[in-house]
Short mmCIF file of C-alpha atoms in Angstrom, two decimals:
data_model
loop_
_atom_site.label_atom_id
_atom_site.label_comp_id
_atom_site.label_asym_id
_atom_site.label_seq_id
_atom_site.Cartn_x
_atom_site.Cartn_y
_atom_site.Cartn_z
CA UNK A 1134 266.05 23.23 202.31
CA UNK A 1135 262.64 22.43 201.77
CA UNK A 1136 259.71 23.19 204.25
CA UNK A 1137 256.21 21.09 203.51
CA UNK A 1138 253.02 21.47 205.35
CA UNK A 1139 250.11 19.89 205.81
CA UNK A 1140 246.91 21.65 204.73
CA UNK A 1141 244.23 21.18 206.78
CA UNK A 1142 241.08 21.72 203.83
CA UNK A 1143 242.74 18.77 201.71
CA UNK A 1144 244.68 17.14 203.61
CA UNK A 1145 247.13 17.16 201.46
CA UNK A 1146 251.25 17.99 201.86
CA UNK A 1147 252.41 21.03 200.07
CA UNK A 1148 255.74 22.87 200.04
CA UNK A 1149 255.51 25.85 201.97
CA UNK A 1150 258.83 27.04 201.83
CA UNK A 1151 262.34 26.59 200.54
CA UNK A 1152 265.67 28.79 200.98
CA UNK A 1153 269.37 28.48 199.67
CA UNK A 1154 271.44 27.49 202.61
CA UNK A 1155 274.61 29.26 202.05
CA UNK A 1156 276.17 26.00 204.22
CA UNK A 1157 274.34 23.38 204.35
CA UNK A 1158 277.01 21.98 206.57
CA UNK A 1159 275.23 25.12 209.09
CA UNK A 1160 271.83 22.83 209.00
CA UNK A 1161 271.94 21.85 212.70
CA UNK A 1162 270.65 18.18 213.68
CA UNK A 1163 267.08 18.08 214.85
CA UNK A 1164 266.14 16.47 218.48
CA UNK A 1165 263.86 13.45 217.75
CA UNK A 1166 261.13 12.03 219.97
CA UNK A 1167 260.96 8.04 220.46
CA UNK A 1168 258.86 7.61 217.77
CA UNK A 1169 262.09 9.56 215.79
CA UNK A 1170 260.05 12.49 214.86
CA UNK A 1171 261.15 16.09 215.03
CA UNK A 1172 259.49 18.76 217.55
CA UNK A 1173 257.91 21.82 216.05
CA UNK A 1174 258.12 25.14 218.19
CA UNK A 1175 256.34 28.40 218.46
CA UNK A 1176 258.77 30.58 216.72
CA UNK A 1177 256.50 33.66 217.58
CA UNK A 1178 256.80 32.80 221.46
CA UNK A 1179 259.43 34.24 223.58
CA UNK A 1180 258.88 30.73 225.63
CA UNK A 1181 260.62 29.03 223.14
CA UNK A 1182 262.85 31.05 220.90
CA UNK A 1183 264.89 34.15 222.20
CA UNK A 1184 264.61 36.01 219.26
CA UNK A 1185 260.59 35.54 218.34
CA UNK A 1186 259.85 35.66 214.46
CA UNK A 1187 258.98 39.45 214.33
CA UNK A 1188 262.52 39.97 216.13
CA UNK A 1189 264.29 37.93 213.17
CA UNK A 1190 262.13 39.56 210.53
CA UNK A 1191 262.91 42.96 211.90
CA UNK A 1192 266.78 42.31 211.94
CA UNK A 1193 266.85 41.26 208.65
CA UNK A 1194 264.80 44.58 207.34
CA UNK A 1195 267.53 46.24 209.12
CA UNK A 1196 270.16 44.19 207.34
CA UNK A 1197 269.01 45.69 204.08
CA UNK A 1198 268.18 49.20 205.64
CA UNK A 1199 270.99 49.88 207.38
CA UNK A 1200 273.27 47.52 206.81
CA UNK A 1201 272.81 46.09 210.12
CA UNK A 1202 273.72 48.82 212.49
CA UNK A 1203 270.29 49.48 214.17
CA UNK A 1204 268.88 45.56 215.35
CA UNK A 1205 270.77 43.62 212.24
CA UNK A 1206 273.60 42.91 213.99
CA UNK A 1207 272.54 42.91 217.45
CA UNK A 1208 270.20 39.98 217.02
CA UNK A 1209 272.50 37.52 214.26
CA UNK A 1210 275.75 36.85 214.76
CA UNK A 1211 278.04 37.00 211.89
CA UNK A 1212 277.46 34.43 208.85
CA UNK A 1213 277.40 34.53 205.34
CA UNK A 1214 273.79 35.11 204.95
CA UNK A 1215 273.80 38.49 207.20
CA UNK A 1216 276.60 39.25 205.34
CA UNK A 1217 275.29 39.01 201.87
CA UNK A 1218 272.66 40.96 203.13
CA UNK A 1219 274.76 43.80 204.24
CA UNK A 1220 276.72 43.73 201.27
CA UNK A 1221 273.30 44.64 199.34
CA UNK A 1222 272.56 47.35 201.22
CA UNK A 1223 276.34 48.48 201.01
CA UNK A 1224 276.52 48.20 197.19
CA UNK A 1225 272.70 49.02 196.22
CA UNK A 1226 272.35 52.16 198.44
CA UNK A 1227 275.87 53.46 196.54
CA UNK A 1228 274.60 53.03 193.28
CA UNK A 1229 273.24 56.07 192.12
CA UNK A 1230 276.83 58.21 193.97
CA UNK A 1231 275.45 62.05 194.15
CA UNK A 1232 272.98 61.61 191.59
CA UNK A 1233 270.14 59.63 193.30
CA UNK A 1234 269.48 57.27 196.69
CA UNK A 1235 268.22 53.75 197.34
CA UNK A 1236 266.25 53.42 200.54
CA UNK A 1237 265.13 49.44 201.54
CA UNK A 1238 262.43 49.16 203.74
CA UNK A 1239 260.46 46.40 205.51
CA UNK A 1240 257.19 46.16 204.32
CA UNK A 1241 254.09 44.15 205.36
CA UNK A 1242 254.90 40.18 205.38
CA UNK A 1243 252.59 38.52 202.53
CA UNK A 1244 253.15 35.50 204.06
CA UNK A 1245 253.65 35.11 207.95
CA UNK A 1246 253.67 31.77 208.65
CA UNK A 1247 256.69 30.09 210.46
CA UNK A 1248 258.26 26.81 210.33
CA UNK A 1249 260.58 25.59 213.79
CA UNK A 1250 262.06 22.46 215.05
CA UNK A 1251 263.96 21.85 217.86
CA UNK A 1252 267.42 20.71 217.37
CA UNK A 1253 269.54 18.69 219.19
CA UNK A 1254 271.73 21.74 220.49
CA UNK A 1255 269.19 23.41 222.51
CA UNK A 1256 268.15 25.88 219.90
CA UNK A 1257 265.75 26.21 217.17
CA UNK A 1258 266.03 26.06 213.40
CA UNK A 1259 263.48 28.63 212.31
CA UNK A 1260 262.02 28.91 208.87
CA UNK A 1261 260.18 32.34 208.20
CA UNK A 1262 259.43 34.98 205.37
CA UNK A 1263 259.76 38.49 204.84
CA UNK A 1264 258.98 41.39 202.62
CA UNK A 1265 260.98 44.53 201.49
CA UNK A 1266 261.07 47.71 199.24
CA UNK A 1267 263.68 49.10 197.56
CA UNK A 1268 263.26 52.28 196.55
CA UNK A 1269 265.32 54.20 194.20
CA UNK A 1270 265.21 57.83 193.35
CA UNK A 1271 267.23 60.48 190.99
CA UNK A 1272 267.77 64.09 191.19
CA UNK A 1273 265.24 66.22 189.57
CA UNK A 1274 265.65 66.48 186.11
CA UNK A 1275 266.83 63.09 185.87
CA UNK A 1276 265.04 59.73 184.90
CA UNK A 1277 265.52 55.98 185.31
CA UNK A 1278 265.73 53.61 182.46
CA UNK A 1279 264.19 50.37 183.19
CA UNK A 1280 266.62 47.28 182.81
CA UNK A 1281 265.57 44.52 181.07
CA UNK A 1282 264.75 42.52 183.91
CA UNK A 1283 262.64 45.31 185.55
CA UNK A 1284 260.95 45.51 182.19
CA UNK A 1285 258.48 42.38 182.95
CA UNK A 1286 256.95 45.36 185.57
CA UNK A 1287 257.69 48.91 184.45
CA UNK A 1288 257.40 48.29 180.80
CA UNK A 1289 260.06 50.98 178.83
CA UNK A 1290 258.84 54.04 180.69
CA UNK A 1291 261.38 56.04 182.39
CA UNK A 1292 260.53 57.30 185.61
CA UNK A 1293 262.09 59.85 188.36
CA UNK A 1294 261.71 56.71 190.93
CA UNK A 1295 260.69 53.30 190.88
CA UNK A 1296 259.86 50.98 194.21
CA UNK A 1297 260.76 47.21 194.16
CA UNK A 1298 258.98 44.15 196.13
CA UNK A 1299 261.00 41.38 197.26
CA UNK A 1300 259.96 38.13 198.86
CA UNK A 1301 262.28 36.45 200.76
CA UNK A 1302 262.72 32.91 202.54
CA UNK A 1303 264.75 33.00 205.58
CA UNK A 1304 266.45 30.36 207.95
CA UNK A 1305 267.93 31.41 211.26
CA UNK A 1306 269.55 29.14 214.56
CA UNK A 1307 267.63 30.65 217.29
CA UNK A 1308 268.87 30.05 220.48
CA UNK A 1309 266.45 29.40 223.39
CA UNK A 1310 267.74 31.57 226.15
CA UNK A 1311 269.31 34.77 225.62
CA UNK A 1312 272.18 34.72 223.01
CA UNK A 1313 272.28 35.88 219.25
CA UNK A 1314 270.65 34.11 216.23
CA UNK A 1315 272.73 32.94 213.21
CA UNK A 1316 271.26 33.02 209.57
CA UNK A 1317 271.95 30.39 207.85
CA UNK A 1318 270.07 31.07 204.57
CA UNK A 1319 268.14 33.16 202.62
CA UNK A 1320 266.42 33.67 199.26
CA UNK A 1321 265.12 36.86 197.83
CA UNK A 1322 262.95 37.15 194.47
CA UNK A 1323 261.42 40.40 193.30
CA UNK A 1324 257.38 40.13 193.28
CA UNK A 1325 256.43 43.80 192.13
CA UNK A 1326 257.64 46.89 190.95
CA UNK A 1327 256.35 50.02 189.94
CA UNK A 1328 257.16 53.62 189.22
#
């Protein structure tokens, strides 16, 4: 799914976003207006969307952090997308057994603009970002060795620790009154790392 925006220096339509839907069967149909165009929302406003966009962010930082357990799974119902995002946390934070820990954390949102449209349902399809650490660490006495793909940041150095950036594009069904939000999709790329 693609997002484009307008800028309003040039004029000019740019992508803004664009995440892996991991249904795209799940896209829900938007309500049109007579002239058949779509109807953006406020996805930061509790007037329109249940779940605001700091609410959705949130619950996804805790799908990574705790694997849902603290807001991650009160706010989205069950889908693939929450799932997948679980089943990071379950299988990154393991990683290291007795010898080391992986801790994700939300961090500051580079870019945190949203994207919403009413749909024909009642709800909102809402199209946001977010930003998280991973951070892994070994026992004294022990060192990392940089993969090759973590190379591109931390050189061949080995390190005690290391902290990854990801940024992520996320889409979420919000409902409008009180109910929970279903991701949909969402696409993570690391943007930093360093020891």
């Amino acid at each position: 799914m693609l997002v484009m925006a307008e800028q309003a220096k040039t004029k000019r339509w740019e992508m803004v976003a664009t995440v892996d839907l991991n249904d795209p069967k799940k896209l829900p149909n938007f309500a049109l207006d007579a002239q058949g165009y779509a109807t953006a929302v406020d996805a930061s406003s509790t007037k329109n969307v249940a779940a605001p966009v700091d609410v959705l962010r949130t619950a996804v930082g805790d799908n990574f952090a705790t694997g849902g357990d603290i807001s991650g799974k009160k706010v989205f119902a069950s889908s693939k997308a929450s799932a997948r995002q679980i089943k990071v946390h379950d299988e990154t934070g393991t990683k290291f057994g007795t010898r080391g820990t992986t801790r994700f954390s939300l961090a500051v949102t580079e870019y945190p603009d949203s994207y919403a449209l009413k749909t024909t349902d009642g709800q909102a399809l809402v199209v946001f970002s977010h930003t998280h650490t991973q951070r892994d660490a070994v026992a004294p006495g022990l060192e990392i060795i940089p993969g090759k793909d973590d190379r591109a940041w931390l050189g061949t150095t080995n390190s005690p620790y290391f902290t990854y950036t990801f940024t992520c594009s996320d889409a979420a069904t919000v409902p409008t009154t009180p109910g929970k939000s279903t991701l949909i999709g969402s696409t993570c790329r690391r943007t930093d790392a360093h020891a």
